[in-house]
XYZ file of N, CA and C in Angstrom:
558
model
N 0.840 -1.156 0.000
C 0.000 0.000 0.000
C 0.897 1.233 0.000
N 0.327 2.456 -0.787
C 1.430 3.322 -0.806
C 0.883 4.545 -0.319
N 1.765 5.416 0.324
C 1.100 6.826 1.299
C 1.223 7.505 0.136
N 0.137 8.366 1.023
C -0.569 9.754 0.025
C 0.177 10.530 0.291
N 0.529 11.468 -0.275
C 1.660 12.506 0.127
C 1.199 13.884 -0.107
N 0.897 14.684 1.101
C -0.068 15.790 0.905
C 0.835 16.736 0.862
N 0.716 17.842 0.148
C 1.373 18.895 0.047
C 0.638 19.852 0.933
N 1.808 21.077 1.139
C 1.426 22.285 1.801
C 0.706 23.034 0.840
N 0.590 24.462 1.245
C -0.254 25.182 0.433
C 0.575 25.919 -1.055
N 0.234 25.669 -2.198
C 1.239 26.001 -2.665
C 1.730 27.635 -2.919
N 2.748 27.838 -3.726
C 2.919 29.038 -3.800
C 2.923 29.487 -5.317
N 3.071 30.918 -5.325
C 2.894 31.887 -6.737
C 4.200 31.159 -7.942
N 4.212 31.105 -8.604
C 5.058 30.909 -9.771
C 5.585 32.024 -9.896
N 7.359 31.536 -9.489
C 8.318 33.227 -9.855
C 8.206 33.689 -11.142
N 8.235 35.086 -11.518
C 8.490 35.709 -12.416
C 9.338 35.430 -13.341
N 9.288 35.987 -14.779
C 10.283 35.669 -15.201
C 10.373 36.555 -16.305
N 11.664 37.120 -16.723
C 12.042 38.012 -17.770
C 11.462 37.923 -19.249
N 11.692 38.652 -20.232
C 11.397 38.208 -21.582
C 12.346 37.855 -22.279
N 13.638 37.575 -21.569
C 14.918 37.897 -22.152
C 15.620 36.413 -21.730
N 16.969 36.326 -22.087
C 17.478 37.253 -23.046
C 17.544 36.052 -24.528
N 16.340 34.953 -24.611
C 15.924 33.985 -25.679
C 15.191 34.898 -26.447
N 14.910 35.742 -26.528
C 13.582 36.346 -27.314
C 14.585 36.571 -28.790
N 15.597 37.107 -28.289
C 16.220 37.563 -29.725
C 16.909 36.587 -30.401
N 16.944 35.682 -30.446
C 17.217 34.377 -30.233
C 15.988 33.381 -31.513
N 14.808 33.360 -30.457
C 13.625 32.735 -31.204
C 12.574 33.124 -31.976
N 12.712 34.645 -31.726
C 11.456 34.874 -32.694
C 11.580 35.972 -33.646
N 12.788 36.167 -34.047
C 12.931 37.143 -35.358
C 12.906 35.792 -36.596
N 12.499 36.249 -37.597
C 12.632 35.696 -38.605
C 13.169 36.505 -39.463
N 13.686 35.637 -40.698
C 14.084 36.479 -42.082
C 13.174 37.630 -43.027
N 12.077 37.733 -43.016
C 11.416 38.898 -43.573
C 11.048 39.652 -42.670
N 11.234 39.620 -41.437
C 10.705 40.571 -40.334
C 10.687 41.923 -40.333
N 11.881 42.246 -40.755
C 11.789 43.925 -41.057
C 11.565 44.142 -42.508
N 10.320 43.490 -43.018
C 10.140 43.930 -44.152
C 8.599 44.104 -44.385
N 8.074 45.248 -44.092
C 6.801 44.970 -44.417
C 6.263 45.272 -45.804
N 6.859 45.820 -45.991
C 6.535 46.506 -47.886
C 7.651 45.646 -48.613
N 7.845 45.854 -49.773
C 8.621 45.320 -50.425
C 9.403 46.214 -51.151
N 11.335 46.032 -51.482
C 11.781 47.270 -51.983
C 10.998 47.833 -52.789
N 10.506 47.456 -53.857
C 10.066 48.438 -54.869
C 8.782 48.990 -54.543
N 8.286 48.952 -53.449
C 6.840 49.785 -53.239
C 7.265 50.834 -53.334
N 6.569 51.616 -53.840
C 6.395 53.139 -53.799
C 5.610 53.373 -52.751
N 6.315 54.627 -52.293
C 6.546 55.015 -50.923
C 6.905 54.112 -50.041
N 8.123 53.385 -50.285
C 8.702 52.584 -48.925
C 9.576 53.214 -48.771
N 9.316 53.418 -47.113
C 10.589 54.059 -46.714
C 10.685 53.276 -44.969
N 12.404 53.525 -44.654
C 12.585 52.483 -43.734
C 12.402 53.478 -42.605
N 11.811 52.779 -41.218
C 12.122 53.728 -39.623
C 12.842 52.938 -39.058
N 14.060 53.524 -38.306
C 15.327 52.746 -37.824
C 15.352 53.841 -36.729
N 16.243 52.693 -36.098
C 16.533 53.898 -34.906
C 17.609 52.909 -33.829
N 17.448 53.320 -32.221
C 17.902 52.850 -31.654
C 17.182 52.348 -30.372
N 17.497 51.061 -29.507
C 16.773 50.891 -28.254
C 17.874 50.963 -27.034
N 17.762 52.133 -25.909
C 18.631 52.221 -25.206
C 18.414 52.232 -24.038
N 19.036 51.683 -22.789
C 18.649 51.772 -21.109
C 18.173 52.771 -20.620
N 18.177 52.777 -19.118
C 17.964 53.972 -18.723
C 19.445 54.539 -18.338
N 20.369 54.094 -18.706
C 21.556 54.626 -18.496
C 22.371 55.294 -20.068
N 21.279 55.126 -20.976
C 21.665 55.418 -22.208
C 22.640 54.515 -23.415
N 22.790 53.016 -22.717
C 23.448 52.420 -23.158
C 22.546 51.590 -24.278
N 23.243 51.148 -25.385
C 21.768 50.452 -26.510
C 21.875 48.959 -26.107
N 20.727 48.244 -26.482
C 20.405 46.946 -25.708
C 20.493 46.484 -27.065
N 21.030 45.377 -27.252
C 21.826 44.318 -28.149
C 21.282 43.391 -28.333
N 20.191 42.947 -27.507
C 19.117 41.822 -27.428
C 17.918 42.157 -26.804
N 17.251 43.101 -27.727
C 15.889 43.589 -27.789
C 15.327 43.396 -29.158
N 14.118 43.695 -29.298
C 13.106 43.181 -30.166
C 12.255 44.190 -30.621
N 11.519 44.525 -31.958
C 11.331 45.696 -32.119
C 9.785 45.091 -33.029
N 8.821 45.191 -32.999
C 7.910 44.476 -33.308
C 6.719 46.149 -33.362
N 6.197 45.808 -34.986
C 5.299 47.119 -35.380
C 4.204 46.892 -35.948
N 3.090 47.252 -35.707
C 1.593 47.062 -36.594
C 1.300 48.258 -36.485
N 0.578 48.636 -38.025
C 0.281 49.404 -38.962
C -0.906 49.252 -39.894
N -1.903 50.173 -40.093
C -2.520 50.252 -41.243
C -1.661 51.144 -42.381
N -2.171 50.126 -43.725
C -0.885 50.494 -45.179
C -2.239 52.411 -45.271
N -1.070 52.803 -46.434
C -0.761 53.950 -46.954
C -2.578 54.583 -46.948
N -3.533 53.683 -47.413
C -4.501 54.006 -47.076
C -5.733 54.299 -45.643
N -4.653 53.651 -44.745
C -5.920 53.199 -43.578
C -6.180 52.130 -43.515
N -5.947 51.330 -44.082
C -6.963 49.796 -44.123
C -5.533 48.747 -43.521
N -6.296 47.849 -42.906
C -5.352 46.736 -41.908
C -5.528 45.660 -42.670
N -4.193 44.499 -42.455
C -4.107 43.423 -43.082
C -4.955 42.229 -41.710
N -6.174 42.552 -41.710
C -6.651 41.772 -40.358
C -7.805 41.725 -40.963
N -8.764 40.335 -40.489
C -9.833 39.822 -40.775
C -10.857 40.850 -40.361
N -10.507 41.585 -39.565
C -12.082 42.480 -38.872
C -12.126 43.689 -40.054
N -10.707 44.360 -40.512
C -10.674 45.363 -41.591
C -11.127 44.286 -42.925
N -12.641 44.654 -43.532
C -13.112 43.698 -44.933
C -12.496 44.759 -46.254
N -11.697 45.541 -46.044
C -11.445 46.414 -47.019
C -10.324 45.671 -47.651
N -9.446 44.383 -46.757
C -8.343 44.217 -47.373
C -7.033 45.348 -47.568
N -5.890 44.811 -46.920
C -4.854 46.081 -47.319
C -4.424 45.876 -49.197
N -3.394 46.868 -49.393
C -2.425 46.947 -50.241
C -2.121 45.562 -50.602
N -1.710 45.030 -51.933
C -1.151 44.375 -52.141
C 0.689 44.287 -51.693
N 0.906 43.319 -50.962
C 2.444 43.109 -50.909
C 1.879 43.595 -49.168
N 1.137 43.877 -48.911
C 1.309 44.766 -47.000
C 1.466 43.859 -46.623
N 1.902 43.827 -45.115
C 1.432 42.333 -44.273
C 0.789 43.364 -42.954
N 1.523 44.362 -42.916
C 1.232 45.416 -41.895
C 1.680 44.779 -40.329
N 2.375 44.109 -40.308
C 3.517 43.829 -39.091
C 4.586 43.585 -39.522
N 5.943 43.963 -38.678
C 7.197 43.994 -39.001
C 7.627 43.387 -37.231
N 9.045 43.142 -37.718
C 9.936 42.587 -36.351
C 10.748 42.704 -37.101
N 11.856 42.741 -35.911
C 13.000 43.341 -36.200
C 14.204 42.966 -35.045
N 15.025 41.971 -34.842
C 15.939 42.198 -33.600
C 16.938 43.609 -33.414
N 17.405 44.112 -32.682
C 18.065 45.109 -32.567
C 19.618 43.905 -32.225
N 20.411 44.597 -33.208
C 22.075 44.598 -33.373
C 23.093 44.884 -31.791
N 24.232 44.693 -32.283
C 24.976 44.719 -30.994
C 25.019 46.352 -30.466
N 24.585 47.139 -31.559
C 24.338 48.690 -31.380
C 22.875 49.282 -30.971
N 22.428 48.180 -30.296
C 20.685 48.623 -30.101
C 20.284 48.906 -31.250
N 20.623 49.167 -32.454
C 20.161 49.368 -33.961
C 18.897 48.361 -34.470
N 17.703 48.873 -34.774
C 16.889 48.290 -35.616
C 16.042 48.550 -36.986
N 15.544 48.543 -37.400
C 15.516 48.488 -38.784
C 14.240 47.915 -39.984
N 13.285 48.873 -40.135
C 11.688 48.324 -40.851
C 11.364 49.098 -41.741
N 11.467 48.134 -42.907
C 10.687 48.819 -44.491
C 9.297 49.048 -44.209
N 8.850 50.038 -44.067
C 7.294 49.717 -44.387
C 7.038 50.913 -44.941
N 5.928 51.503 -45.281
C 5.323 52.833 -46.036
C 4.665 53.605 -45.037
N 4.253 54.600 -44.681
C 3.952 55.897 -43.549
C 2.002 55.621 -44.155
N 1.591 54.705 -42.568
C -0.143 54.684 -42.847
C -0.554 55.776 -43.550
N -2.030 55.466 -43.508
C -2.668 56.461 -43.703
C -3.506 56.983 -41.946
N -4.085 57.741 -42.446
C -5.101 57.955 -40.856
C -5.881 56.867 -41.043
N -6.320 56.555 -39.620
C -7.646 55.677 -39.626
C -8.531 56.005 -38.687
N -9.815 56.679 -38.961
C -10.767 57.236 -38.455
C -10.693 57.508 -37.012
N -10.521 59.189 -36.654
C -10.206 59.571 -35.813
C -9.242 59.782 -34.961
N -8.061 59.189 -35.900
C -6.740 59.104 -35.324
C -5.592 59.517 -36.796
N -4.655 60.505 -36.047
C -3.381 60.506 -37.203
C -3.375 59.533 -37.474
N -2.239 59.677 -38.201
C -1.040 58.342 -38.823
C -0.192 58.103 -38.167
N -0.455 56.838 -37.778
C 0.279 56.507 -36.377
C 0.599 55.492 -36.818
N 2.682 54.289 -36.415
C 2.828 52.938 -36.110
C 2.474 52.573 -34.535
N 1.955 51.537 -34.394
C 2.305 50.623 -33.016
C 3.588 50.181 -32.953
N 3.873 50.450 -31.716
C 5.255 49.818 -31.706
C 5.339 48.809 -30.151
N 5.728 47.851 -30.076
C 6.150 46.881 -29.286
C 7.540 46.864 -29.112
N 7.947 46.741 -27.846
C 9.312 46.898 -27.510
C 9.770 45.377 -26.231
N 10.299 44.581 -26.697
C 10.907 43.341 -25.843
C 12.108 43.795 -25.557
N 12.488 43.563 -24.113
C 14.204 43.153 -23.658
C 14.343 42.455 -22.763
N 15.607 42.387 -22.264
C 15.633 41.595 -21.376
C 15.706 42.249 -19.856
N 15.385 41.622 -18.574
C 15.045 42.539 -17.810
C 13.291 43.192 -17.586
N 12.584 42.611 -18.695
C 11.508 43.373 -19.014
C 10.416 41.981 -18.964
N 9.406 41.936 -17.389
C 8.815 40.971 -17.348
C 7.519 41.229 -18.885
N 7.559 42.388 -18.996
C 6.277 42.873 -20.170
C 6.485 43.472 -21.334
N 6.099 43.486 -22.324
C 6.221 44.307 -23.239
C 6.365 45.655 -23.462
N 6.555 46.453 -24.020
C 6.418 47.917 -23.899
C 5.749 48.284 -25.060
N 4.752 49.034 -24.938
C 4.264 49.747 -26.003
C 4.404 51.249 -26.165
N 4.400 52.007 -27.351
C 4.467 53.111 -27.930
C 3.786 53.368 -29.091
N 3.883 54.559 -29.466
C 3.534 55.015 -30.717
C 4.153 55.791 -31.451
N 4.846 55.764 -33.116
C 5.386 56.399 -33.907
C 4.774 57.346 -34.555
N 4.803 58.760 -34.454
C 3.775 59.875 -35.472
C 4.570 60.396 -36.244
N 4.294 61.192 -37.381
C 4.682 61.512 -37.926
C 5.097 63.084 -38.358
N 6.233 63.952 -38.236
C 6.264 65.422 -38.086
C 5.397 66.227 -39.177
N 5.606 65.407 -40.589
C 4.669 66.109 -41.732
C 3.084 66.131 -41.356
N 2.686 65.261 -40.744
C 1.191 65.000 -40.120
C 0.939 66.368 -39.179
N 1.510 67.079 -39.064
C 1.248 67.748 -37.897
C -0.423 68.128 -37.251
N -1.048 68.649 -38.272
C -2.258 68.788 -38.485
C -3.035 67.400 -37.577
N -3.041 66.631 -38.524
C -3.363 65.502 -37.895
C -3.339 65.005 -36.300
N -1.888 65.396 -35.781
C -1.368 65.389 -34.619
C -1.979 65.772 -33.911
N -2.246 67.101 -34.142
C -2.905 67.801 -33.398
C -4.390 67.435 -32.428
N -4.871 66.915 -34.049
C -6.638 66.161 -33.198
C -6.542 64.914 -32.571
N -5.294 64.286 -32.818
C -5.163 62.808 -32.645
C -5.263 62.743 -30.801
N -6.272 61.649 -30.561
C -6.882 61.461 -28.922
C -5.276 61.168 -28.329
N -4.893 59.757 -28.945
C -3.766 59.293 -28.166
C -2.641 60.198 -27.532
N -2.632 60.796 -28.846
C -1.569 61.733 -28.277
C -1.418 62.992 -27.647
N -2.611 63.582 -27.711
C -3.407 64.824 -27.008
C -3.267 64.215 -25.611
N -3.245 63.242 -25.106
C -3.323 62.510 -23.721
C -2.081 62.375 -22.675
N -0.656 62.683 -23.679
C 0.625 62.207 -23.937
C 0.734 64.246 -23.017
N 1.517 64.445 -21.977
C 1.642 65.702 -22.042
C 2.584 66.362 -22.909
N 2.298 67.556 -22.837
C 3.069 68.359 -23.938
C 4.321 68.448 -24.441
N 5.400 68.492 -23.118
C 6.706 68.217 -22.847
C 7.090 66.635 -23.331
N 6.006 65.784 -23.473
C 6.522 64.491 -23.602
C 6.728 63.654 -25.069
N 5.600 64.920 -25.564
C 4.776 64.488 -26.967
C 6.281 63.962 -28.026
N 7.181 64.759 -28.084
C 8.208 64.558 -28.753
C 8.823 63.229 -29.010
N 8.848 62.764 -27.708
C 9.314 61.533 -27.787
C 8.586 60.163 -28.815
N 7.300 60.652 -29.127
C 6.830 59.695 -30.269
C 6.411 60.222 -31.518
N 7.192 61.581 -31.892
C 7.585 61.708 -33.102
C 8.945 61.234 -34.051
N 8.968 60.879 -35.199
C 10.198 60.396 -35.778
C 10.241 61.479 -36.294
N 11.577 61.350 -36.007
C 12.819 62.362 -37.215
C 12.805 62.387 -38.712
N 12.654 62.997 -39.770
C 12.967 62.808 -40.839
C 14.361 62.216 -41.180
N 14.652 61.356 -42.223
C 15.984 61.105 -42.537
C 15.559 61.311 -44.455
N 17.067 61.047 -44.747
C 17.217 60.730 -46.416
C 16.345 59.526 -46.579
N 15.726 58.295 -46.411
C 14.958 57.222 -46.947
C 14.136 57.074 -45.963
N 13.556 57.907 -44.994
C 12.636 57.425 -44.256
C 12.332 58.679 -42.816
N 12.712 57.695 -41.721
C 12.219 58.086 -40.729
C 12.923 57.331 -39.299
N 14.019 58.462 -38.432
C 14.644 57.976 -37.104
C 13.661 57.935 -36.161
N 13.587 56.779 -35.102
C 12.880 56.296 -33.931
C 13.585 56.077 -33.151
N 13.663 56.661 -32.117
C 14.926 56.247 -30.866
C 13.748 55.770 -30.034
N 14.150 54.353 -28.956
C 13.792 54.058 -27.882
C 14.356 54.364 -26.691
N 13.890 55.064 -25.784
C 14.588 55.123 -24.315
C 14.013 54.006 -23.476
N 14.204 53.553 -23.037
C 13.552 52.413 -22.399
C 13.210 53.162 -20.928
N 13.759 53.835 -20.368
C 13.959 54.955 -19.081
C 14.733 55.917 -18.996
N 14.604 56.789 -17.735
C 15.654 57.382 -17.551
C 15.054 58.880 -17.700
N 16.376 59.692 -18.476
C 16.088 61.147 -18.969
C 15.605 60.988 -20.482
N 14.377 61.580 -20.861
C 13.766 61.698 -22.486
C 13.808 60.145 -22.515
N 12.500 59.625 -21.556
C 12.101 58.484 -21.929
C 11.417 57.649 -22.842
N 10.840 57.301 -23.622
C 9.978 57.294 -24.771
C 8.752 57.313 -23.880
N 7.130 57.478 -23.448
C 5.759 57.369 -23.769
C 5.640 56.029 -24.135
N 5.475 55.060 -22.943
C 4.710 54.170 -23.252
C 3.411 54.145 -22.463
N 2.787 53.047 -23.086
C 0.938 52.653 -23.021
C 0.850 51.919 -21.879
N -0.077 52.368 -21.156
C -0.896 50.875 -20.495
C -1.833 50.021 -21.559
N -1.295 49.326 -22.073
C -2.170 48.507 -22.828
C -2.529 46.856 -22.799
C-alpha cells in the first residue's frame, strides 16, 4: 500500500524576464520587411533601443503594426483588405548597437486618429512588453486632433515623433531614464 503525500499550500510561480531567448527565437528572415523594396513610398524607420543609463540593448526586439498607406489593416475584422504586398507587421531584432531596422510605407489615418505605427518593444530585464507610438512630423495637423496623443503631455509628446531622414524616418527608444519614450498601459 502506498502513502498519500499531501502537500502544503502552494505558492505563486516566480516571475520571469522576456529575455534574453527572445532575440534568439522569434525574429525571422522577412521581419523587417513589411513593404517590399520596390513599393512606392517605402521608406525604412530605424533607430535605436537604449537603457535607462543610455546604453543600446543588443538583445531587444522591435515588433510594429500598422494600417498600409490608405488606412486599411491586413486583419480579418478590416473587410477592405490592405495593399497588395502589405502584411502590416514587421519585427525586427536590434544589433549589438541597439540598432533596428523596418521597411514599411507611412499609414494612412484611420478614423479619428493621425497616422500613427504601433510599436512593441521586448528586452531583457523586461517581465512585459512595452508599447508606444510612432507619429509623424509632416502629419502635424493631424497630430494635433489625434486622442492618443493629445493625452501624452506636452513636454513628452516629442518623444513619439520620428525624425525625418534621407529614406525614411529615425525612432529612438529610451527604455527609461532622462527623455524616456511614452509608453501605453495597454
Amino acid at each position: 500500500m502506498s502513502e498519500a503525500v499531501v502537500a502544503g499550500p502552494l505558492g505563486s510561480t516566480p516571475s520571469q524576464t522576456v529575455g534574453p531567448y527572445l532575440s534568439i527565437g522569434l525574429p525571422w528572415a522577412d521581419g523587417p520587411y513589411v513593404v517590399d523594396a520596390d513599393d512606392e513610398g517605402a521608406v525604412w524607420i530605424r533607430g535605436v533601443v537604449t537603457d535607462g543609463a543610455g546604453a543600446p540593448v543588443p538583445d531587444g526586439l522591435v515588433e510594429t503594426w500598422q494600417a498600409d498607406r490608405n488606412g486599411r489593416f491586413d486583419h480579418p475584422d478590416d473587410p477592405r483588405g490592405p495593399q497588395p504586398g502589405f502584411r502590416g507587421f514587421g519585427r525586427c531584432p536590434t544589433d549589438d548597437d541597439g540598432a533596428y531596422a523596418i521597411r514599411t510605407v507611412v499609414p494612412g489615418a484611420v478614423p479619428g486618429e493621425a497616422p500613427h505605427i504601433d510599436v512593441s518593444v521586448f528586452a531583457r530585464g523586461m517581465l512585459h512588453r512595452l508599447v508606444t507610438r510612432i507619429y509623424f512630423p509632416d502629419r502635424a495637423e493631424a497630430n494635433a486632433t489625434d486622442p492618443v496623443l493629445a493625452s501624452v503631455p506636452a513636454d513628452r509628446r516629442r518623444t513619439l515623433i520620428a525624425e525625418p531622414t534621407e529614406d525614411g524616418y529615425r525612432f529612438d527608444v529610451r527604455l527609461q531614464g532622462e527623455g524616456e519614450t511614452v509608453f501605453f498601459d495597454v
